[in-house]
């Protein structure tokens, strides 16, 4: 380890020592200065600013070590990423022939007229033509869980009441925030952009909150709640009953980043009858709990996705991305890839550099959505 490595202990310790020395000088030495004029006030300002700066730098260095946002100085000082190496494992995802009329059940009044749906309330703009986010709570009769969820309805949703849509179930990281999707990554704008370029068709996005409080549930059924059941049964049931979505599994995909990437692939691999594809941005393939949160599951091995795909060979497509210096994710996908065989598909994308951060993942939304449009007949664009 280089002495001044960005994510190493030596630099953090030096920064903390310098902060304490600057603070001691500010508190002990400066008050003894009797020199007249403005100079002593300038010195006080500089010292206070220096202490503040060193404290902020120390906080950043410690958080960077914990989260591996930037893997090196080069990663920090550049856009990161670089050239992406693509590896196909298992089945080859063939170009999809679009399904023009997605299969679906008969729609009820709440589905054809969302303004009548009590879940949406006054949030709905009946004249919206650009897409809109709505917030609500989904109660889970089977899991016993009630949690917040955020839904994006695409531009044509309000004006084409009989149109059927594919759906993306999205998961945040831990700790994470839905604003990563609605603001930082702006997945809605990426979908609009890919639709306008003819790379995919419009899709609904549903983001359930699977990390209540400060609990790293890893989306599993455990002594900390039936979170897998909540999403795979209760949330899916709510989506089918309230939104105009297809019954075709090809019209269902998952997306997630970091811990949400694990959730994304876990739901597709363990529930291929519901989801046919998964986008995993810098996640992993077995539960990786936060410190002190080792939840108990009935069958821990059943959550080792490498074992599951080796045994069950689910017919699912997985698109994976990781920064080249995000060692946890890179090691995870390499281990997982060794167990993948047809009909399971894995497209592994590893950039030349880059750590564990949102900017890298946001840059991969377009390629992943284009992949969905190429390989899924339900996400593939349809000519008017």
Tab-separated table of C-alpha atoms in Angstrom:
chain	number	residue	atom	x	y	z
A	1	UNK	CA	0.000	0.000	0.000
A	2	UNK	CA	1.436	3.397	-1.005
A	3	UNK	CA	1.866	5.706	1.969
A	4	UNK	CA	-0.401	8.410	0.560
A	5	UNK	CA	-2.936	6.058	-1.042
A	6	UNK	CA	-6.349	7.727	-1.162
A	7	UNK	CA	-8.211	4.943	0.620
A	8	UNK	CA	-5.444	3.908	3.029
A	9	UNK	CA	-5.034	4.479	6.780
A	10	UNK	CA	-1.736	6.472	6.686
A	11	UNK	CA	-3.247	9.464	4.869
A	12	UNK	CA	-6.297	9.462	7.136
A	13	UNK	CA	-4.146	9.360	10.303
A	14	UNK	CA	-1.904	12.192	9.061
A	15	UNK	CA	-4.988	14.296	8.276
A	16	UNK	CA	-6.418	13.708	11.776
A	17	UNK	CA	-3.085	14.634	13.413
A	18	UNK	CA	-2.821	17.816	11.360
A	19	UNK	CA	-6.407	18.729	12.283
A	20	UNK	CA	-5.635	18.351	16.008
A	21	UNK	CA	-2.421	20.370	15.691
A	22	UNK	CA	-4.228	23.145	13.834
A	23	UNK	CA	-6.985	23.124	16.454
A	24	UNK	CA	-4.455	23.264	19.304
A	25	UNK	CA	-2.663	26.185	17.662
A	26	UNK	CA	-5.980	27.990	17.180
A	27	UNK	CA	-7.121	27.472	20.777
A	28	UNK	CA	-3.841	27.699	22.716
A	29	UNK	CA	-1.356	29.805	20.741
A	30	UNK	CA	-3.424	32.383	18.893
A	31	UNK	CA	-5.123	33.888	21.994
A	32	UNK	CA	-1.646	34.751	23.349
A	33	UNK	CA	-0.852	36.912	20.348
A	34	UNK	CA	-0.895	40.590	21.379
A	35	UNK	CA	0.155	42.155	18.100
A	36	UNK	CA	-2.081	45.064	17.062
A	37	UNK	CA	-3.882	45.474	13.767
A	38	UNK	CA	-5.902	43.258	11.475
A	39	UNK	CA	-3.231	40.573	11.028
A	40	UNK	CA	-4.227	38.605	14.119
A	41	UNK	CA	-7.837	38.418	12.903
A	42	UNK	CA	-6.691	37.212	9.505
A	43	UNK	CA	-4.623	34.509	11.239
A	44	UNK	CA	-7.632	33.462	13.317
A	45	UNK	CA	-9.791	33.195	10.198
A	46	UNK	CA	-7.169	31.169	8.320
A	47	UNK	CA	-6.666	28.784	11.265
A	48	UNK	CA	-10.409	28.218	11.770
A	49	UNK	CA	-10.829	27.619	8.029
A	50	UNK	CA	-7.877	25.209	8.010
A	51	UNK	CA	-9.280	23.213	10.948
A	52	UNK	CA	-12.667	22.991	9.215
A	53	UNK	CA	-11.063	21.903	5.953
A	54	UNK	CA	-8.946	19.213	7.609
A	55	UNK	CA	-11.975	17.868	9.510
A	56	UNK	CA	-13.983	17.651	6.273
A	57	UNK	CA	-11.084	15.972	4.470
A	58	UNK	CA	-10.752	13.466	7.333
A	59	UNK	CA	-14.477	12.656	7.205
A	60	UNK	CA	-14.283	12.191	3.428
A	61	UNK	CA	-11.225	9.916	3.681
A	62	UNK	CA	-12.869	7.717	6.334
A	63	UNK	CA	-16.138	7.461	4.396
A	64	UNK	CA	-14.216	6.732	1.214
A	65	UNK	CA	-12.402	3.872	2.970
A	66	UNK	CA	-15.712	2.474	4.189
A	67	UNK	CA	-17.567	2.818	0.884
A	68	UNK	CA	-14.767	2.666	-1.719
A	69	UNK	CA	-16.200	5.544	-3.755
A	70	UNK	CA	-12.814	6.446	-5.213
A	71	UNK	CA	-10.221	3.716	-5.472
A	72	UNK	CA	-7.230	5.950	-6.230
A	73	UNK	CA	-6.144	9.543	-6.810
A	74	UNK	CA	-6.490	8.928	-10.529
A	75	UNK	CA	-10.077	7.822	-10.006
A	76	UNK	CA	-10.810	10.971	-7.949
A	77	UNK	CA	-9.208	13.373	-10.416
A	78	UNK	CA	-10.775	11.881	-13.532
A	79	UNK	CA	-14.206	10.877	-14.736
A	80	UNK	CA	-13.290	7.306	-13.859
A	81	UNK	CA	-14.242	4.167	-15.665
A	82	UNK	CA	-12.469	4.174	-18.978
A	83	UNK	CA	-12.795	1.366	-21.490
A	84	UNK	CA	-15.240	-1.400	-20.567
A	85	UNK	CA	-14.391	-5.069	-21.098
A	86	UNK	CA	-17.461	-7.172	-21.903
A	87	UNK	CA	-17.637	-10.916	-21.227
A	88	UNK	CA	-20.592	-13.144	-22.151
A	89	UNK	CA	-21.115	-16.242	-20.011
A	90	UNK	CA	-23.734	-18.963	-20.349
A	91	UNK	CA	-26.379	-18.537	-23.021
A	92	UNK	CA	-26.039	-15.877	-25.704
A	93	UNK	CA	-28.800	-13.306	-25.508
A	94	UNK	CA	-30.248	-13.209	-29.023
A	95	UNK	CA	-31.761	-10.108	-30.552
A	96	UNK	CA	-35.387	-9.955	-29.485
A	97	UNK	CA	-38.355	-9.746	-31.818
A	98	UNK	CA	-40.656	-7.098	-30.307
A	99	UNK	CA	-44.040	-8.131	-28.920
A	100	UNK	CA	-46.356	-5.393	-30.138
A	101	UNK	CA	-49.374	-6.291	-27.995
A	102	UNK	CA	-48.147	-7.358	-24.577
A	103	UNK	CA	-50.375	-10.007	-22.956
A	104	UNK	CA	-52.319	-8.767	-19.966
A	105	UNK	CA	-55.429	-9.297	-17.897
A	106	UNK	CA	-58.484	-7.071	-18.317
A	107	UNK	CA	-57.818	-3.681	-16.731
A	108	UNK	CA	-59.997	-2.282	-13.967
A	109	UNK	CA	-61.150	1.344	-13.609
A	110	UNK	CA	-58.232	2.292	-11.348
A	111	UNK	CA	-55.759	1.051	-13.941
A	112	UNK	CA	-57.311	2.869	-16.877
A	113	UNK	CA	-57.923	6.043	-14.847
A	114	UNK	CA	-55.144	6.440	-12.238
A	115	UNK	CA	-56.717	9.625	-10.859
A	116	UNK	CA	-59.392	7.372	-9.317
A	117	UNK	CA	-56.803	5.248	-7.527
A	118	UNK	CA	-56.694	6.074	-3.807
A	119	UNK	CA	-53.028	5.017	-3.664
A	120	UNK	CA	-52.114	7.961	-5.899
A	121	UNK	CA	-54.554	10.499	-4.523
A	122	UNK	CA	-54.046	14.088	-5.599
A	123	UNK	CA	-50.508	13.433	-6.824
A	124	UNK	CA	-51.705	12.544	-10.313
A	125	UNK	CA	-51.665	15.153	-13.063
A	126	UNK	CA	-54.187	13.951	-15.671
A	127	UNK	CA	-52.621	16.212	-18.305
A	128	UNK	CA	-49.063	15.024	-17.762
A	129	UNK	CA	-47.191	14.057	-20.933
A	130	UNK	CA	-43.608	13.869	-19.660
A	131	UNK	CA	-43.918	11.147	-17.011
A	132	UNK	CA	-44.414	11.597	-13.286
A	133	UNK	CA	-43.223	10.246	-9.948
A	134	UNK	CA	-45.727	9.273	-7.259
A	135	UNK	CA	-45.153	8.173	-3.669
A	136	UNK	CA	-47.328	5.706	-1.782
A	137	UNK	CA	-47.372	2.857	0.739
A	138	UNK	CA	-47.788	-0.793	-0.182
A	139	UNK	CA	-49.275	-3.110	2.429
A	140	UNK	CA	-48.175	-6.731	2.322
A	141	UNK	CA	-50.883	-9.147	3.480
A	142	UNK	CA	-48.604	-12.163	2.996
A	143	UNK	CA	-45.434	-10.723	4.529
A	144	UNK	CA	-47.058	-8.522	7.167
A	145	UNK	CA	-44.907	-5.593	5.980
A	146	UNK	CA	-46.111	-2.130	4.990
A	147	UNK	CA	-43.535	0.140	3.370
A	148	UNK	CA	-43.155	3.201	1.199
A	149	UNK	CA	-42.664	2.859	-2.539
A	150	UNK	CA	-41.998	5.300	-5.353
A	151	UNK	CA	-43.455	4.781	-8.833
A	152	UNK	CA	-42.628	6.421	-12.153
A	153	UNK	CA	-45.358	6.455	-14.774
A	154	UNK	CA	-44.036	7.095	-18.310
A	155	UNK	CA	-45.137	9.987	-20.576
A	156	UNK	CA	-47.960	8.184	-22.401
A	157	UNK	CA	-49.458	6.596	-19.279
A	158	UNK	CA	-52.150	9.242	-18.709
A	159	UNK	CA	-53.076	9.763	-22.366
A	160	UNK	CA	-53.235	6.119	-23.524
A	161	UNK	CA	-55.481	4.391	-20.952
A	162	UNK	CA	-55.440	0.995	-22.677
A	163	UNK	CA	-51.698	0.794	-23.293
A	164	UNK	CA	-49.728	-2.039	-21.600
A	165	UNK	CA	-46.232	-1.467	-20.231
A	166	UNK	CA	-43.217	-3.484	-19.121
A	167	UNK	CA	-42.098	-2.798	-15.568
A	168	UNK	CA	-38.730	-2.313	-13.892
A	169	UNK	CA	-38.533	-3.117	-10.179
A	170	UNK	CA	-35.630	-1.027	-8.848
A	171	UNK	CA	-33.656	-1.311	-5.613
A	172	UNK	CA	-31.408	1.215	-3.894
A	173	UNK	CA	-28.163	0.423	-2.129
A	174	UNK	CA	-27.676	0.381	1.632
A	175	UNK	CA	-27.627	2.943	3.017
A	176	UNK	CA	-29.465	4.401	0.098
A	177	UNK	CA	-32.168	6.816	-0.914
A	178	UNK	CA	-34.822	6.749	-3.611
A	179	UNK	CA	-33.501	10.165	-4.684
A	180	UNK	CA	-30.522	8.349	-6.172
A	181	UNK	CA	-32.943	7.144	-8.854
A	182	UNK	CA	-35.187	10.207	-9.049
A	183	UNK	CA	-32.426	12.861	-8.903
A	184	UNK	CA	-28.780	11.715	-9.010
A	185	UNK	CA	-29.173	8.982	-11.625
A	186	UNK	CA	-32.472	10.320	-13.007
A	187	UNK	CA	-33.582	6.972	-14.388
A	188	UNK	CA	-36.731	8.580	-15.807
A	189	UNK	CA	-34.683	10.813	-18.104
A	190	UNK	CA	-32.567	7.849	-19.203
A	191	UNK	CA	-35.702	5.909	-20.133
A	192	UNK	CA	-37.133	8.888	-22.028
A	193	UNK	CA	-33.826	9.296	-23.855
A	194	UNK	CA	-33.603	5.617	-24.850
A	195	UNK	CA	-37.255	5.644	-25.968
A	196	UNK	CA	-36.681	8.754	-28.097
A	197	UNK	CA	-33.611	7.159	-29.685
A	198	UNK	CA	-35.591	4.035	-30.575
A	199	UNK	CA	-33.624	1.743	-28.265
A	200	UNK	CA	-36.516	0.614	-26.032
A	201	UNK	CA	-40.186	1.171	-25.329
A	202	UNK	CA	-41.654	3.097	-22.409
A	203	UNK	CA	-41.548	1.304	-19.061
A	204	UNK	CA	-42.926	1.779	-15.572
A	205	UNK	CA	-40.457	1.941	-12.658
A	206	UNK	CA	-41.383	0.769	-9.144
A	207	UNK	CA	-38.916	1.357	-6.273
A	208	UNK	CA	-39.957	-0.387	-3.030
A	209	UNK	CA	-38.240	0.610	0.203
A	210	UNK	CA	-36.592	-2.583	1.475
A	211	UNK	CA	-34.343	-1.023	4.154
A	212	UNK	CA	-36.589	0.319	6.939
A	213	UNK	CA	-34.840	2.444	9.521
A	214	UNK	CA	-31.193	1.497	9.514
A	215	UNK	CA	-31.695	-2.204	8.811
A	216	UNK	CA	-29.706	-3.901	6.072
A	217	UNK	CA	-32.308	-6.546	5.196
A	218	UNK	CA	-30.452	-7.728	2.053
A	219	UNK	CA	-33.995	-8.320	0.706
A	220	UNK	CA	-34.119	-11.801	2.305
A	221	UNK	CA	-36.732	-13.624	4.361
A	222	UNK	CA	-35.203	-13.676	7.837
A	223	UNK	CA	-35.704	-12.991	11.516
A	224	UNK	CA	-35.697	-9.312	10.499
A	225	UNK	CA	-38.790	-9.624	8.315
A	226	UNK	CA	-40.033	-11.416	5.222
A	227	UNK	CA	-38.555	-8.988	2.715
A	228	UNK	CA	-38.184	-11.391	-0.197
A	229	UNK	CA	-41.827	-12.397	0.218
A	230	UNK	CA	-42.859	-8.752	0.534
A	231	UNK	CA	-41.393	-7.868	-2.861
A	232	UNK	CA	-41.944	-11.115	-4.788
A	233	UNK	CA	-45.523	-11.575	-3.584
A	234	UNK	CA	-47.011	-8.408	-2.079
A	235	UNK	CA	-45.341	-5.723	-4.209
A	236	UNK	CA	-45.738	-7.794	-7.383
A	237	UNK	CA	-49.414	-8.364	-6.574
A	238	UNK	CA	-49.915	-4.638	-5.982
A	239	UNK	CA	-48.248	-3.766	-9.289
A	240	UNK	CA	-50.430	-6.228	-11.190
A	241	UNK	CA	-53.587	-4.924	-9.528
A	242	UNK	CA	-52.918	-1.190	-9.809
A	243	UNK	CA	-50.754	-0.567	-12.867
A	244	UNK	CA	-51.216	-1.435	-16.531
A	245	UNK	CA	-48.492	-4.060	-16.792
A	246	UNK	CA	-48.100	-7.234	-18.797
A	247	UNK	CA	-48.452	-10.765	-17.464
A	248	UNK	CA	-45.506	-11.854	-19.642
A	249	UNK	CA	-42.387	-12.493	-17.529
A	250	UNK	CA	-40.311	-10.937	-20.323
A	251	UNK	CA	-42.000	-7.649	-19.452
A	252	UNK	CA	-40.554	-7.735	-15.934
A	253	UNK	CA	-36.996	-6.742	-15.109
A	254	UNK	CA	-35.091	-5.703	-11.995
A	255	UNK	CA	-32.454	-2.983	-11.578
A	256	UNK	CA	-30.260	-2.247	-8.576
A	257	UNK	CA	-26.989	-0.672	-7.525
A	258	UNK	CA	-24.588	-1.854	-4.778
A	259	UNK	CA	-26.658	-3.826	-2.244
A	260	UNK	CA	-29.631	-3.191	-4.525
A	261	UNK	CA	-27.687	-4.921	-7.294
A	262	UNK	CA	-27.651	-8.052	-5.141
A	263	UNK	CA	-31.414	-7.696	-4.583
A	264	UNK	CA	-31.922	-7.209	-8.313
A	265	UNK	CA	-30.161	-10.435	-9.302
A	266	UNK	CA	-31.477	-12.391	-6.323
A	267	UNK	CA	-35.118	-11.751	-7.257
A	268	UNK	CA	-34.564	-12.701	-10.904
A	269	UNK	CA	-32.573	-15.855	-10.112
A	270	UNK	CA	-34.883	-17.060	-7.329
A	271	UNK	CA	-38.126	-15.962	-9.039
A	272	UNK	CA	-37.644	-16.509	-12.792
A	273	UNK	CA	-41.400	-17.011	-13.120
A	274	UNK	CA	-41.831	-13.304	-12.318
A	275	UNK	CA	-38.693	-11.560	-13.636
A	276	UNK	CA	-36.889	-12.602	-16.830
A	277	UNK	CA	-33.955	-10.175	-16.563
A	278	UNK	CA	-31.798	-8.273	-14.102
A	279	UNK	CA	-29.452	-5.274	-14.217
A	280	UNK	CA	-26.861	-5.436	-11.429
A	281	UNK	CA	-24.727	-2.315	-10.965
A	282	UNK	CA	-21.729	-3.072	-8.721
A	283	UNK	CA	-23.621	-5.565	-6.582
A	284	UNK	CA	-22.766	-9.113	-5.553
A	285	UNK	CA	-24.294	-12.597	-5.610
A	286	UNK	CA	-24.616	-13.661	-1.963
A	287	UNK	CA	-25.839	-11.623	1.031
A	288	UNK	CA	-23.213	-9.216	2.360
A	289	UNK	CA	-24.588	-7.810	5.601
A	290	UNK	CA	-23.483	-4.600	7.247
A	291	UNK	CA	-21.523	-4.980	10.467
A	292	UNK	CA	-23.725	-6.243	13.303
A	293	UNK	CA	-26.636	-7.187	11.012
A	294	UNK	CA	-26.214	-10.882	10.289
A	295	UNK	CA	-29.858	-11.853	9.868
A	296	UNK	CA	-30.866	-15.509	10.241
A	297	UNK	CA	-32.447	-17.230	7.240
A	298	UNK	CA	-34.027	-20.665	7.067
A	299	UNK	CA	-31.655	-21.904	4.361
A	300	UNK	CA	-28.602	-19.606	3.937
A	301	UNK	CA	-27.226	-21.660	1.019
A	302	UNK	CA	-30.355	-20.931	-0.999
A	303	UNK	CA	-29.219	-17.294	-1.156
A	304	UNK	CA	-25.857	-18.197	-2.692
A	305	UNK	CA	-26.780	-17.390	-6.281
A	306	UNK	CA	-23.777	-19.248	-7.694
A	307	UNK	CA	-25.139	-22.441	-6.163
A	308	UNK	CA	-28.675	-21.654	-7.319
A	309	UNK	CA	-27.759	-21.093	-10.990
A	310	UNK	CA	-25.502	-24.163	-11.003
A	311	UNK	CA	-28.339	-26.316	-9.674
A	312	UNK	CA	-31.492	-24.794	-11.165
A	313	UNK	CA	-30.187	-23.138	-14.358
A	314	UNK	CA	-32.930	-20.475	-14.371
A	315	UNK	CA	-33.850	-18.966	-17.730
A	316	UNK	CA	-32.882	-15.405	-16.796
A	317	UNK	CA	-30.642	-12.759	-18.324
A	318	UNK	CA	-28.272	-10.761	-16.086
A	319	UNK	CA	-26.433	-7.600	-17.141
A	320	UNK	CA	-23.654	-6.702	-14.694
A	321	UNK	CA	-21.346	-3.689	-14.373
A	322	UNK	CA	-18.525	-2.836	-11.983
A	323	UNK	CA	-15.740	-0.318	-11.825
A	324	UNK	CA	-12.438	-2.110	-12.393
A	325	UNK	CA	-11.090	-1.123	-8.961
A	326	UNK	CA	-14.263	-2.054	-7.071
A	327	UNK	CA	-12.676	-5.275	-5.841
A	328	UNK	CA	-15.693	-6.636	-3.930
A	329	UNK	CA	-17.980	-6.496	-6.967
A	330	UNK	CA	-15.326	-7.649	-9.443
A	331	UNK	CA	-14.437	-10.670	-7.294
A	332	UNK	CA	-18.128	-11.443	-6.787
A	333	UNK	CA	-18.990	-11.559	-10.487
A	334	UNK	CA	-15.943	-13.657	-11.345
A	335	UNK	CA	-16.890	-16.225	-8.743
A	336	UNK	CA	-20.514	-16.200	-9.886
A	337	UNK	CA	-19.613	-16.492	-13.584
A	338	UNK	CA	-17.894	-19.840	-12.986
A	339	UNK	CA	-21.298	-21.362	-12.126
A	340	UNK	CA	-23.305	-19.892	-15.007
A	341	UNK	CA	-24.400	-22.108	-17.893
A	342	UNK	CA	-27.289	-22.027	-20.419
A	343	UNK	CA	-30.068	-21.094	-20.346
A	344	UNK	CA	-28.840	-18.528	-17.786
A	345	UNK	CA	-27.211	-15.503	-19.434
A	346	UNK	CA	-24.578	-13.262	-17.829
A	347	UNK	CA	-23.158	-10.190	-19.572
A	348	UNK	CA	-20.295	-8.923	-17.402
A	349	UNK	CA	-19.066	-5.358	-17.994
A	350	UNK	CA	-15.902	-4.307	-16.117
A	351	UNK	CA	-14.447	-0.839	-16.667
A	352	UNK	CA	-10.728	-0.207	-16.825
A	353	UNK	CA	-10.790	1.722	-13.537
A	354	UNK	CA	-13.245	3.237	-11.111
A	355	UNK	CA	-14.484	2.534	-7.604
A	356	UNK	CA	-17.873	2.168	-5.951
A	357	UNK	CA	-19.835	5.322	-6.757
A	358	UNK	CA	-23.039	6.596	-8.315
A	359	UNK	CA	-21.446	8.547	-11.187
A	360	UNK	CA	-20.051	5.335	-12.678
A	361	UNK	CA	-23.367	3.528	-12.358
A	362	UNK	CA	-25.384	6.402	-13.785
A	363	UNK	CA	-23.179	6.319	-16.883
A	364	UNK	CA	-24.155	2.662	-17.377
A	365	UNK	CA	-27.924	3.174	-17.312
A	366	UNK	CA	-28.107	3.859	-21.049
A	367	UNK	CA	-26.120	0.715	-22.023
A	368	UNK	CA	-28.155	-1.447	-19.645
A	369	UNK	CA	-31.494	-0.082	-20.884
A	370	UNK	CA	-30.367	-0.557	-24.479
A	371	UNK	CA	-29.475	-4.157	-23.602
A	372	UNK	CA	-33.012	-4.648	-22.262
A	373	UNK	CA	-34.414	-3.217	-25.494
A	374	UNK	CA	-32.247	-5.568	-27.590
A	375	UNK	CA	-32.762	-8.798	-25.673
A	376	UNK	CA	-36.274	-8.595	-24.216
A	377	UNK	CA	-39.204	-8.735	-26.652
A	378	UNK	CA	-41.335	-6.842	-24.133
A	379	UNK	CA	-38.853	-3.958	-23.745
A	380	UNK	CA	-37.893	-3.883	-27.425
A	381	UNK	CA	-39.189	-0.802	-29.297
A	382	UNK	CA	-42.256	-1.180	-31.487
A	383	UNK	CA	-42.756	0.829	-34.644
A	384	UNK	CA	-45.870	2.940	-34.685
